[in-house]
Short mmCIF file of C-alpha atoms in Angstrom, two decimals:
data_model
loop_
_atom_site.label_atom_id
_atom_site.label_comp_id
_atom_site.label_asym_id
_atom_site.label_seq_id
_atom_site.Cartn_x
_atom_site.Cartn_y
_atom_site.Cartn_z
CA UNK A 163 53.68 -49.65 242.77
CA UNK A 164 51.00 -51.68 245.15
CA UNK A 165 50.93 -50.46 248.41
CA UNK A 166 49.67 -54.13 249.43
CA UNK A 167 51.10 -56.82 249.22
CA UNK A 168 49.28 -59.80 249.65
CA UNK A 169 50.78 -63.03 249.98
CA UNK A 170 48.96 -66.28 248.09
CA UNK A 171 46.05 -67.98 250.05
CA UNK A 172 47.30 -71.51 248.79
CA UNK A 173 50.44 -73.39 248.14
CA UNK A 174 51.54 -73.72 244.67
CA UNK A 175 50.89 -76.89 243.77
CA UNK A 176 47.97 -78.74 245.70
CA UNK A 177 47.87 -82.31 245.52
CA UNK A 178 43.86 -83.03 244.21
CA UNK A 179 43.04 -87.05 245.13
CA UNK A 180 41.07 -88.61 242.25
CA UNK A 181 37.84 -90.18 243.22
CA UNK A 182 38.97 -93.77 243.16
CA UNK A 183 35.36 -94.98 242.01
CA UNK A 184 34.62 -98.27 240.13
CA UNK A 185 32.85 -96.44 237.04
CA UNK A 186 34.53 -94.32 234.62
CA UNK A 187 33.04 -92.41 232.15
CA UNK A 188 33.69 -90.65 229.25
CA UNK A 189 34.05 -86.65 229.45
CA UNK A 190 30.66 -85.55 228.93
CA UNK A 191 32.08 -82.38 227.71
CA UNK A 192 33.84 -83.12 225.08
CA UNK A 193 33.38 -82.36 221.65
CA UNK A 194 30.93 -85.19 220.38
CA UNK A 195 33.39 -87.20 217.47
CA UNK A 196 33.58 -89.90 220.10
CA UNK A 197 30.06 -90.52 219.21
CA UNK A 198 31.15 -91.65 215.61
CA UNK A 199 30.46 -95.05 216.42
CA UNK A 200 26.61 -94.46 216.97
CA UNK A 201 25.93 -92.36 213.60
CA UNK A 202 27.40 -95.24 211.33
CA UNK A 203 24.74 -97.50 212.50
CA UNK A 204 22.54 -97.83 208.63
CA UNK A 205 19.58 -97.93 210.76
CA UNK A 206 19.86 -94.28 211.57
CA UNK A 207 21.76 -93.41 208.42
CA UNK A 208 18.38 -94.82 206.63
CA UNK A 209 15.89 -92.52 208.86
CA UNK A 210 18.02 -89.74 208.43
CA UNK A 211 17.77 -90.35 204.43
CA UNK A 212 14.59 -90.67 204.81
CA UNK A 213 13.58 -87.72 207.00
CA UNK A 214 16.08 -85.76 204.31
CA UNK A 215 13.14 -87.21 201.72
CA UNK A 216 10.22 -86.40 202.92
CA UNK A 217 11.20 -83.01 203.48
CA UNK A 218 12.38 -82.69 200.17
CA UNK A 219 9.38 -83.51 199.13
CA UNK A 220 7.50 -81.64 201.44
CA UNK A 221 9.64 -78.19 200.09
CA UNK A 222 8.63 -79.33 196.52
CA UNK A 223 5.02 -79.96 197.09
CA UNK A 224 4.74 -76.29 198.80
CA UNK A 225 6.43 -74.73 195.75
CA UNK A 226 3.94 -76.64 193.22
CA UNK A 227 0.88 -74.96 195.76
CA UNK A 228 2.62 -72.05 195.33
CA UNK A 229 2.72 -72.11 191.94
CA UNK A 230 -0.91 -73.61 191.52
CA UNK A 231 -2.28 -70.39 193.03
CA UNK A 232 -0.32 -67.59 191.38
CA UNK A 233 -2.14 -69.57 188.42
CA UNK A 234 -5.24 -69.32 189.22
CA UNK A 235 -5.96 -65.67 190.23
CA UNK A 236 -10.13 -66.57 189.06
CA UNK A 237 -12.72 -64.15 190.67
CA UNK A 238 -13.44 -68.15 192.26
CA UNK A 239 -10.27 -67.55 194.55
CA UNK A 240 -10.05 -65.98 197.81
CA UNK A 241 -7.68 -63.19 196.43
CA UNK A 242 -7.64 -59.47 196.86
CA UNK A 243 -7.85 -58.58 193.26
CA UNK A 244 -7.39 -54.64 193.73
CA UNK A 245 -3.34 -56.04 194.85
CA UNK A 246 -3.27 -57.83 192.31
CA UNK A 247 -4.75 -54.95 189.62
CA UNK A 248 -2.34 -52.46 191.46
CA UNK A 249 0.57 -54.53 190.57
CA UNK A 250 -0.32 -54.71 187.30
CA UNK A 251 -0.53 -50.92 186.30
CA UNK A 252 3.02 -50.61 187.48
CA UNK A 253 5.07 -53.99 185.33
CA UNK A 254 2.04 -54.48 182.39
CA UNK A 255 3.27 -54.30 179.15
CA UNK A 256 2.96 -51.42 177.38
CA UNK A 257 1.29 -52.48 173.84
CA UNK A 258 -2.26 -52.51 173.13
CA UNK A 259 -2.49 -51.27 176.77
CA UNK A 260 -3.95 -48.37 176.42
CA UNK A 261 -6.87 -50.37 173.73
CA UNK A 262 -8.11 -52.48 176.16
CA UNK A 263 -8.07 -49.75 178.70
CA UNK A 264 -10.40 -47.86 176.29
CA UNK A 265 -12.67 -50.48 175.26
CA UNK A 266 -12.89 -51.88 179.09
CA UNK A 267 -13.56 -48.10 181.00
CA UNK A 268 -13.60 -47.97 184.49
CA UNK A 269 -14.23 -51.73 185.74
CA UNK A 270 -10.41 -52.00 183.36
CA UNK A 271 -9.00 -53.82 186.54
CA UNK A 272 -11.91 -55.81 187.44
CA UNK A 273 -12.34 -56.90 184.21
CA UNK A 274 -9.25 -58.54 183.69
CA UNK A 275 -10.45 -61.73 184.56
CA UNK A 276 -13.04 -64.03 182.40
CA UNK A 277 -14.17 -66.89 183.85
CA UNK A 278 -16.38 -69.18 181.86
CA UNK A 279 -18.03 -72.25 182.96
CA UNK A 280 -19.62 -74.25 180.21
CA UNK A 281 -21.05 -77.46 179.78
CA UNK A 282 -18.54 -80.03 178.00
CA UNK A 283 -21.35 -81.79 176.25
CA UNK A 284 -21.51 -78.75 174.28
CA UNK A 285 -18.59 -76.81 173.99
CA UNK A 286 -19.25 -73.23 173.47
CA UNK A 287 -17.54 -73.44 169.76
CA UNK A 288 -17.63 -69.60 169.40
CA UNK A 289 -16.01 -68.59 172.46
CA UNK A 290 -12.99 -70.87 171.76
CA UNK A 291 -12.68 -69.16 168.32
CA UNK A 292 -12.99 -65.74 169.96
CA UNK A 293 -10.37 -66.75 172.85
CA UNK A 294 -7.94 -67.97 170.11
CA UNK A 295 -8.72 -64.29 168.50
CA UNK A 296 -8.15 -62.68 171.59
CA UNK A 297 -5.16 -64.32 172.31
CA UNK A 298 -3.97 -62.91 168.94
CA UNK A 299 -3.86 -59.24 169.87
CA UNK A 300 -3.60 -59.98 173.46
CA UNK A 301 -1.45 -61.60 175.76
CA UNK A 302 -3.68 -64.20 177.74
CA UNK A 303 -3.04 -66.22 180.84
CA UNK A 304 -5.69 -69.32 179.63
CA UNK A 305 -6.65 -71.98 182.09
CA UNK A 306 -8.90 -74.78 181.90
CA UNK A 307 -10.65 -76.27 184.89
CA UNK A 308 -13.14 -79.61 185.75
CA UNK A 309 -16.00 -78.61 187.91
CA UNK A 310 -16.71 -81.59 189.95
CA UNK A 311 -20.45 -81.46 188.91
CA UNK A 312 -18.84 -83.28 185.48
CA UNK A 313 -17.26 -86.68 185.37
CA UNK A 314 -15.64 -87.42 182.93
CA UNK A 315 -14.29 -84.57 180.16
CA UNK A 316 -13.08 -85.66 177.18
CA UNK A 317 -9.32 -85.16 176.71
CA UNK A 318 -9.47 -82.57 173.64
CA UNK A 319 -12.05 -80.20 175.50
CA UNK A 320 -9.12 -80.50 178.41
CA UNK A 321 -6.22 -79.11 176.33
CA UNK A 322 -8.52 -76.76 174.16
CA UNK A 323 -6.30 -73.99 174.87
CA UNK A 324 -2.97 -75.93 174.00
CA UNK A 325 -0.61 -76.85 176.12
CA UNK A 326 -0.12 -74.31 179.20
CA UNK A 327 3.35 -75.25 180.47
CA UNK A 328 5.32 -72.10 180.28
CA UNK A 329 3.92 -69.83 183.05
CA UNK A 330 4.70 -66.70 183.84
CA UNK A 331 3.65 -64.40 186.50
CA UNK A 332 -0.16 -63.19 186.20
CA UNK A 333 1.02 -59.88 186.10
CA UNK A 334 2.74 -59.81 182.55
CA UNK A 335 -0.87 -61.05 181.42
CA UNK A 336 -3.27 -58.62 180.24
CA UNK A 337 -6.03 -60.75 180.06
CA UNK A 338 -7.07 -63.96 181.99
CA UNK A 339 -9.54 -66.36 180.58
CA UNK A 340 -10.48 -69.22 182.51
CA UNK A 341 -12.95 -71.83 181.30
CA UNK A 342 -14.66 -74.49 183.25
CA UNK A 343 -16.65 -77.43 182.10
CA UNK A 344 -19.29 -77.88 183.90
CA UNK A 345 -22.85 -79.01 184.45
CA UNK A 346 -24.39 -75.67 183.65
CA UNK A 347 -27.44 -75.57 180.63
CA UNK A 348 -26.02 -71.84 179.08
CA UNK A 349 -22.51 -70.99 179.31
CA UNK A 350 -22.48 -68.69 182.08
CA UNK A 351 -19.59 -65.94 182.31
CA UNK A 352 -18.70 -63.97 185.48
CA UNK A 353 -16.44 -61.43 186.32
CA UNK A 354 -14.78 -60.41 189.65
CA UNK A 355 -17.52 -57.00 190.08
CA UNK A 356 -19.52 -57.93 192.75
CA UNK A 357 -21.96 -55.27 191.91
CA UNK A 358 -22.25 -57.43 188.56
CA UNK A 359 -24.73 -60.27 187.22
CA UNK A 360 -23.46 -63.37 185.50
CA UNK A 361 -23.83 -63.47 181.86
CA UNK A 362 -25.57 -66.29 180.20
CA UNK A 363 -25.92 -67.18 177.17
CA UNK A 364 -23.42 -68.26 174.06
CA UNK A 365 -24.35 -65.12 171.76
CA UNK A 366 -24.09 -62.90 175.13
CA UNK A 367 -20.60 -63.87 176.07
CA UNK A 368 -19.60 -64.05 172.37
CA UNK A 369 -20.48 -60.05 171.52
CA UNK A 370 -18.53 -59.46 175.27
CA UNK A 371 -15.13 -61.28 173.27
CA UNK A 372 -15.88 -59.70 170.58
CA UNK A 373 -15.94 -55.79 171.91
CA UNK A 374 -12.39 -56.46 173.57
CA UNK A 375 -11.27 -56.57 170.04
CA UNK A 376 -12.22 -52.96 169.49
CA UNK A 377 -14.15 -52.89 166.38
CA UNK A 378 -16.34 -49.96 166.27
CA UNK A 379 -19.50 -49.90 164.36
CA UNK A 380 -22.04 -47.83 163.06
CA UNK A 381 -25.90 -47.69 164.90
CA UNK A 382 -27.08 -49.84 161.75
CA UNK A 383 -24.17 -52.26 161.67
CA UNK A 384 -23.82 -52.89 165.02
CA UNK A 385 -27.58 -53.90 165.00
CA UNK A 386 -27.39 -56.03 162.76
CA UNK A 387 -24.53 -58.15 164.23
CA UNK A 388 -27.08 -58.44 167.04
CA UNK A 389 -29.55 -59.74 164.56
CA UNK A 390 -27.55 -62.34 163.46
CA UNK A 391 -26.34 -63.52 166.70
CA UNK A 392 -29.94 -63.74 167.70
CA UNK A 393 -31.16 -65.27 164.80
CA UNK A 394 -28.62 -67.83 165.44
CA UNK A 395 -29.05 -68.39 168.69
CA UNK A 396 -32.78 -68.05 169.14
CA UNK A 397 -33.84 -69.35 165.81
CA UNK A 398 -31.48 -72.02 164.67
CA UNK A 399 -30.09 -73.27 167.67
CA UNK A 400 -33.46 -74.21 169.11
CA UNK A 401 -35.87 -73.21 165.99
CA UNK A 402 -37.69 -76.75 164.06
CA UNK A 403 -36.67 -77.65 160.63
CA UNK A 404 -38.62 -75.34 158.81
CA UNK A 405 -37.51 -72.26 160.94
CA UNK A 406 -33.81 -73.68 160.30
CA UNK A 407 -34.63 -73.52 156.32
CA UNK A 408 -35.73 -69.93 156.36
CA UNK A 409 -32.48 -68.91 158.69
CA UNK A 410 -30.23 -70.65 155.67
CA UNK A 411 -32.32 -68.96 153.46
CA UNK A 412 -31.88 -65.79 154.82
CA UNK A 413 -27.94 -65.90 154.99
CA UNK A 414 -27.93 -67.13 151.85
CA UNK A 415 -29.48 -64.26 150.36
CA UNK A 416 -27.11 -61.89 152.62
CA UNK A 417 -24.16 -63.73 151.83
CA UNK A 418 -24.81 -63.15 148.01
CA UNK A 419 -23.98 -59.47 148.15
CA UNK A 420 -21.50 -59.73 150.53
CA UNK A 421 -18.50 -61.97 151.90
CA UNK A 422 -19.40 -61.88 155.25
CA UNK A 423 -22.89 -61.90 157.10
CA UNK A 424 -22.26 -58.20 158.03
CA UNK A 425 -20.06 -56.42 155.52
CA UNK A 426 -16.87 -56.69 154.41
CA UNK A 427 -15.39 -58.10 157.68
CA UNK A 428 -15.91 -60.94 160.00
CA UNK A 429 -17.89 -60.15 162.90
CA UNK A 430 -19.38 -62.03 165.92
CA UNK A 431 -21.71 -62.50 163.53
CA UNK A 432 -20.07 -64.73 161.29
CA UNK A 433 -18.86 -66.62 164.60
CA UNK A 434 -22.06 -67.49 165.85
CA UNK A 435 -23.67 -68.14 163.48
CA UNK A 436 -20.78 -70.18 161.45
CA UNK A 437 -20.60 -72.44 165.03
CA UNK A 438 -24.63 -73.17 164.72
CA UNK A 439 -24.97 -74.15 161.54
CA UNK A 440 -21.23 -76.32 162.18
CA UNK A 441 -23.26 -77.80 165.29
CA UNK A 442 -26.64 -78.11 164.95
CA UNK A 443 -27.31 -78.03 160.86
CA UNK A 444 -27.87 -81.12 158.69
CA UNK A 445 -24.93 -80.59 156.24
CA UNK A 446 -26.95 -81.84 153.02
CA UNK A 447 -29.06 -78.66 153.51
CA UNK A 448 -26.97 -76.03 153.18
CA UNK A 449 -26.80 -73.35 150.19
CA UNK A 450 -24.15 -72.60 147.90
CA UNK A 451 -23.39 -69.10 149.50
CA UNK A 452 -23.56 -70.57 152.88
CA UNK A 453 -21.31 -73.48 151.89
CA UNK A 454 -18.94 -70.54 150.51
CA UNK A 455 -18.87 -68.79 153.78
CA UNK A 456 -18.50 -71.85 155.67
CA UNK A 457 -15.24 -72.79 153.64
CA UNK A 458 -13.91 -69.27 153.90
CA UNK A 459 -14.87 -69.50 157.90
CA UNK A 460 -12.77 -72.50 158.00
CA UNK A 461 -9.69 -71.30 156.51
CA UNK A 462 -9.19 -68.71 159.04
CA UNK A 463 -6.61 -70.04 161.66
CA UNK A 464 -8.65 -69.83 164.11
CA UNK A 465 -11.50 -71.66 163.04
CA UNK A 466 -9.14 -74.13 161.86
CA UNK A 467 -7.37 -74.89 165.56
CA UNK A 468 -10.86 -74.80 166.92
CA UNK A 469 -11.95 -77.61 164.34
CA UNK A 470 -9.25 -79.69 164.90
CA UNK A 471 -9.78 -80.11 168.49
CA UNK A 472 -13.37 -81.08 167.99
CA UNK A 473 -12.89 -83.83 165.21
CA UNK B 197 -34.13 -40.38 156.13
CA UNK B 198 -36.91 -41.31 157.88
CA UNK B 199 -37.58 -44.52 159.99
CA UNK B 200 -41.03 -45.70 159.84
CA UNK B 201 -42.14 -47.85 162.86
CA UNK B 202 -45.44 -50.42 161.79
CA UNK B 203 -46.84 -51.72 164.75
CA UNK B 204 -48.84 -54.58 165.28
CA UNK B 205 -52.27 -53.24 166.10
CA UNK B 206 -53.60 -56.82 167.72
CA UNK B 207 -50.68 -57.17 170.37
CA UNK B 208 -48.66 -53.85 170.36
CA UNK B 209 -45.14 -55.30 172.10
CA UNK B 210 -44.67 -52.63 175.02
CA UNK B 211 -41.12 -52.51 174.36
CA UNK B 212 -40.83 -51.21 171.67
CA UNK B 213 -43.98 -48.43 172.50
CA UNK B 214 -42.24 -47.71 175.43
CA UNK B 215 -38.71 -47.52 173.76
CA UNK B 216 -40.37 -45.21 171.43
CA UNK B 217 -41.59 -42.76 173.64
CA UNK B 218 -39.13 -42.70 175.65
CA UNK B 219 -36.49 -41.57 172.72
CA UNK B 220 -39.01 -38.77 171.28
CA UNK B 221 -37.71 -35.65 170.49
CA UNK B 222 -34.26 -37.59 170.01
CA UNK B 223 -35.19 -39.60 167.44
CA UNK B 224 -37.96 -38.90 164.30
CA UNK B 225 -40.22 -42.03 164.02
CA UNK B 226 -42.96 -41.93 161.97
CA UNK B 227 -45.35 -44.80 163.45
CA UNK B 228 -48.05 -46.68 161.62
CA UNK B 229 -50.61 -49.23 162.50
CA UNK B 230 -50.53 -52.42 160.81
CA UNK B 231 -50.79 -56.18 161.02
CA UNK B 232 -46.81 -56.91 162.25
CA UNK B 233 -44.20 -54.87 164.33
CA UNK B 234 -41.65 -53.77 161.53
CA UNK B 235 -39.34 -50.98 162.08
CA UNK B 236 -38.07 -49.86 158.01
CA UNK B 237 -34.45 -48.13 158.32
CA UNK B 238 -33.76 -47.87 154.65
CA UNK B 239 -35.63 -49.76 151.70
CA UNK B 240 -34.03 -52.52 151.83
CA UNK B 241 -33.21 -53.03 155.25
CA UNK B 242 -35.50 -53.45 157.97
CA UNK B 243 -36.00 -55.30 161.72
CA UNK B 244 -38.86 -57.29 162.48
CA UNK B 245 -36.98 -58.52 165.54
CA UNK B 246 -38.31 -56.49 168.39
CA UNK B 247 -34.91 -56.72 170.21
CA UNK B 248 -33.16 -55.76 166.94
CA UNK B 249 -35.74 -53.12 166.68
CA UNK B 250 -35.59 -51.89 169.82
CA UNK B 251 -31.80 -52.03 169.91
CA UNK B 252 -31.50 -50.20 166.92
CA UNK B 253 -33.51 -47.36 168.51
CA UNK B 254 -31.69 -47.35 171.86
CA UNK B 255 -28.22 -46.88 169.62
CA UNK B 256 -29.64 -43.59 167.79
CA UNK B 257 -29.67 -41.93 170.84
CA UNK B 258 -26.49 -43.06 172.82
CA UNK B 259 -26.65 -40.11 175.40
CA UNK B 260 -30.11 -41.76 176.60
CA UNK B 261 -27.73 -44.42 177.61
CA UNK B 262 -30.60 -47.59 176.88
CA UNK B 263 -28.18 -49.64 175.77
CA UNK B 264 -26.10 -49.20 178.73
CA UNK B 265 -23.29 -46.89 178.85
CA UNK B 266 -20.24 -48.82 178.75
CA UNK B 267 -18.95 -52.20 178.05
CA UNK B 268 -19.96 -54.09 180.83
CA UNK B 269 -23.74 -52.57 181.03
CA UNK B 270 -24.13 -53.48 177.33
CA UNK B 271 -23.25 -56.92 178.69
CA UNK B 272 -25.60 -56.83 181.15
CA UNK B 273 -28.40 -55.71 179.15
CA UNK B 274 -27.90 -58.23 176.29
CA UNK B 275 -27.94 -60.52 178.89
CA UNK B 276 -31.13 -59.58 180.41
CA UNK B 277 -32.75 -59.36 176.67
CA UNK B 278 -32.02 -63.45 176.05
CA UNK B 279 -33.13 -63.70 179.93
CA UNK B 280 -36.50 -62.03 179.40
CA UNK B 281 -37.10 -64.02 176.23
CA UNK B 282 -36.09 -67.29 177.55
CA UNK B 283 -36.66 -67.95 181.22
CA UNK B 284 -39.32 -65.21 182.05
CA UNK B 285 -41.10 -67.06 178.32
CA UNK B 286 -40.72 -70.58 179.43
CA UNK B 287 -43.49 -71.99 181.80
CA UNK B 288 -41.42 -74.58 182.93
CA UNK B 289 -38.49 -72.09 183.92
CA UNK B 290 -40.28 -69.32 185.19
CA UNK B 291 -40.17 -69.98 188.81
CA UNK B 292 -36.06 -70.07 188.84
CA UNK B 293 -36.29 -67.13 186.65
CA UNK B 294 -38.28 -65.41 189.01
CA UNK B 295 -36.15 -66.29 191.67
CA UNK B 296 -33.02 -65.03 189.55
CA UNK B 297 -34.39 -61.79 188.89
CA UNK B 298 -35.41 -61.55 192.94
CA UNK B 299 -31.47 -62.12 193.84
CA UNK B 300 -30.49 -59.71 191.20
CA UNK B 301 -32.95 -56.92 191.73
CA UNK B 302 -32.25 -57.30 195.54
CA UNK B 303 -29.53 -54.27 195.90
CA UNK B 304 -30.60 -52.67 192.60
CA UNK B 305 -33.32 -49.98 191.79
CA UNK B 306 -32.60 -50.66 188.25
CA UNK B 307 -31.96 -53.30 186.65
CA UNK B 308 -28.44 -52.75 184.92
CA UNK B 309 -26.43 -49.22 185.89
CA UNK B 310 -28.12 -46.52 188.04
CA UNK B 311 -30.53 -45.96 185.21
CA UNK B 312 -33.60 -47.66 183.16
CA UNK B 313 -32.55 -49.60 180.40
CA UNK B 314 -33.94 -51.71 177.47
CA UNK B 315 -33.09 -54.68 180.11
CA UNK B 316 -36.09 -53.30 182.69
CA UNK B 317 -38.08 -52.62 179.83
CA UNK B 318 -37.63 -56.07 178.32
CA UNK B 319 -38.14 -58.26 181.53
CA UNK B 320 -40.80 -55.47 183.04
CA UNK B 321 -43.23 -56.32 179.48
CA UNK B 322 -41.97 -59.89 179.88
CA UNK B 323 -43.36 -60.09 183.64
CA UNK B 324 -46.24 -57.96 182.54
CA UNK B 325 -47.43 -60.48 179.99
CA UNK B 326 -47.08 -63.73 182.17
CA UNK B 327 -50.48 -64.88 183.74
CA UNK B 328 -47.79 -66.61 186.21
CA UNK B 329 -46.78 -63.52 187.54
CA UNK B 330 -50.27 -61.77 187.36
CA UNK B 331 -51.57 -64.38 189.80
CA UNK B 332 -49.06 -63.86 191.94
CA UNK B 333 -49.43 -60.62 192.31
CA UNK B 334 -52.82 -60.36 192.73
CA UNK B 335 -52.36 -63.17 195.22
CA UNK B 336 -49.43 -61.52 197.35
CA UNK B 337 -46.93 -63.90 196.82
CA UNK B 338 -44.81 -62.06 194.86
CA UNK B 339 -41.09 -62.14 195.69
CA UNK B 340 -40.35 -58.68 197.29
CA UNK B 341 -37.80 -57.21 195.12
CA UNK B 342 -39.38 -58.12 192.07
CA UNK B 343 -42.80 -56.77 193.18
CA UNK B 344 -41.05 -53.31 194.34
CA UNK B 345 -39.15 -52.96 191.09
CA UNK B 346 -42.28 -53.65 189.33
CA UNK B 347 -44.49 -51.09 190.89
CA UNK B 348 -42.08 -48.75 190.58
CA UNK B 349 -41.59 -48.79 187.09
CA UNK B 350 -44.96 -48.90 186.49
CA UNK B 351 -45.90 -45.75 186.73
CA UNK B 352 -43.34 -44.57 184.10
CA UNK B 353 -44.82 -46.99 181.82
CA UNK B 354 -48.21 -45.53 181.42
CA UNK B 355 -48.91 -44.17 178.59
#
């Protein structure tokens, strides 16, 4: 129970005089349906399409950036690779791992990513064959670029590694081989070391490909892979006529005790030197073991994919 | 089985001396004079090449590490190989050869690894050969991380 009691300050009911003014206007409080009238005017309806649109588009063009530059993790883009390598060791896949790992040491991570730039008026035949062999045992993430230093790139040297629609994330790549044409006189080949030099040279960059496969070879046999490459490279490639001859000559004799130019198995060798003679011999002039080996080159898949694109 | 090493009396290749010396006591050579550099491994095999040759040697005697000691060194030295035969060779590319190896040589004591490989051996006979780079030198105009590379090898080289 109160001890007070107060009584009400005010009456009840107070009589409140409206403002007899000459405008009246519309609660400015109230919910905003009234406003109904305004929205259906198609002017607005068509900005606010429109302004719908463009952000639409907008969202989609970020997405395809997005996109663009999970693709191209190169040693070219500003990218902290050791994130990216880190990454990797925890979701890679687990076969053939542990080979590459081997074969690659410590620079493993580093390594992970071959960029090539080469010259489109002469494709690097041999590294195409060796990516298309690499991409056999391993699983590549292959990219092609234009350097603007080169116009106009035909369409096959373009699409050289097929068709690259189905992307997935770098990470569940082991490898990633980028080429790009441009105006360079050697293929050049460059890693993400810093402490590193480019590599130039066709026959350099070919016996790099080559040793991710993981063949291992004796002192003797590994030496003369080199030989060949060399010979190929030094003495074909850029050698006169005559010095051509005795190079044909030469495998000719080597091919008649054995199928390939080093044993019984292709090497880089055979690559090379197979891509040489395909670019720079007259075709008249070859010998009947070389013509052999050439034909038995050219059955091999890859060869044959790397042929096609050229013709 | 025995290698036997011919080399050309009239322009020894320093490479391949140098390579040579530099594996004995790893590797039994026997060395002859004669009119070309051949290097026999069995009778019917043989390297006239002096990269093959010299290659050949370097891979006898892994733990010497010529070749380079893993992947990416091997790389680099058969890179510096074509390099020293092509560029450092050519009159009309020596100067942006020169200026190549100056970039590269300009946080390095070696060329390739922390160690001398056939790579400084091939550009250091390479350099040593060209009257471009003798002039130069005698001259002072030498780029600076070529010339201190040079000297410093130099004296390992004398034999």
């Amino acid at each position: 129970m109160a001890m007070y009691r107060l009584e009400p300050f005010c009456g009840g009911e107070i009589q409140v005089d409206l403002p007899t003014c000459m405008y009246r206007l519309p609660s400015v409080h109230q919910a905003p349906c009234d406003s109904d009238g305004q929205a259906t005017d198609p002017a607005i309806k068509m900005l606010e399409s429109r302004q719908e649109d463009i952000l639409k588009r907008l969202y989609e063009l970020k997405a395809a950036v997005d996109g663009l530059s999970k693709m191209i993790q190169t040693p070219d883009a500003d990218l902290d690779v050791t994130e990216v390598i880190q990454t990797d060791m925890q979701s890679a896949p687990q076969c053939n791992l542990a080979d590459l790992d081997t074969i690659l040491g410590k620079d493993y991570g580093a390594l992970r990513d071959i960029v090539i730039n080469a010259n489109p008026s002469l494709p690097p035949l041999s590294l195409l064959i060796l990516h298309s062999l690499i991409c056999e045992r391993y699983n590549v993430l292959s990219a092609v670029h234009t350097h603007s230093s080169v116009v106009k790139v035909p369409e096959n040297l373009l699409k050289c590694f097929g068709d690259q629609l189905n992307k997935k994330s770098r990470q569940e790549y082991q490898l990633g081989f980028t080429l790009i044409w441009k105006d360079v006189t050697k293929p050049q080949m460059k890693f993400s070391i810093q402490n590193m030099c480019p590599i130039e040279g066709e026959g350099n960059i070919a016996r790099f490909l080559f040793s991710l496969l993981g063949q291992k070879f004796s002192a003797l046999t590994a030496t003369l892979i080199d030989s060949w490459v060399d010979v190929a490279i030094f003495q074909f490639r850029e050698g006169s006529s005559k010095e051509k001859a005795a190079v044909l000559k030469a495998m000719n004799t080597t091919l008649d005790k054995s199928p390939w130019l080093v044993g019984n198995e292709l090497t880089v060798a055979d690559i090379v030197c197979w891509c040489t003679v395909h670019q720079f011999g007259n075709s008249a002039a070859i010998p009947p073991n070389v013509q052999k080996w050439v034909k038995s080159c050219e059955n091999l898949p890859s060869f044959k994919a790397v042929l096609k694109f050229v013709e | 089985m025995a290698l036997t090493l011919t080399v050309s009396s009239s322009s020894p290749h320093l490479a391949v001396l140098w390579t040579v010396e530099h594996l004995k006591g790893q590797v039994q050579i026997n060395v002859k004079e004669g009119k070309d550099t051949v290097l026999r491994v069995t009778d019917t095999i043989s390297f006239t090449d002096v990269h093959s040759i010299i290659r050949y040697l370097a891979r006898l005697a892994p733990d010497k590490g010529l070749c380079g000691s893993h992947l990416t060194e091997q790389t680099e030295v058969s890179h510096w190989l074509e390099f020293s035969q092509t560029k450092l060779m050519q009159k009309a590319e020596f100067a942006a050869g020169l200026e190549a190896l100056n970039n590269s040589l300009s946080l390095r004591t070696y060329l390739v690894g922390n160690s001398v490989t056939l790579a400084d051996m091939c550009v250091y006979s390479a350099l040593e050969g060209s009257n471009e780079w003798q002039t130069q030198l005698q001259q002072n105009q030498a780029p600076v991380n070529v010339r201190r590379w040079y000297s410093f090898l130099e004296p390992q080289l004398v034999f």
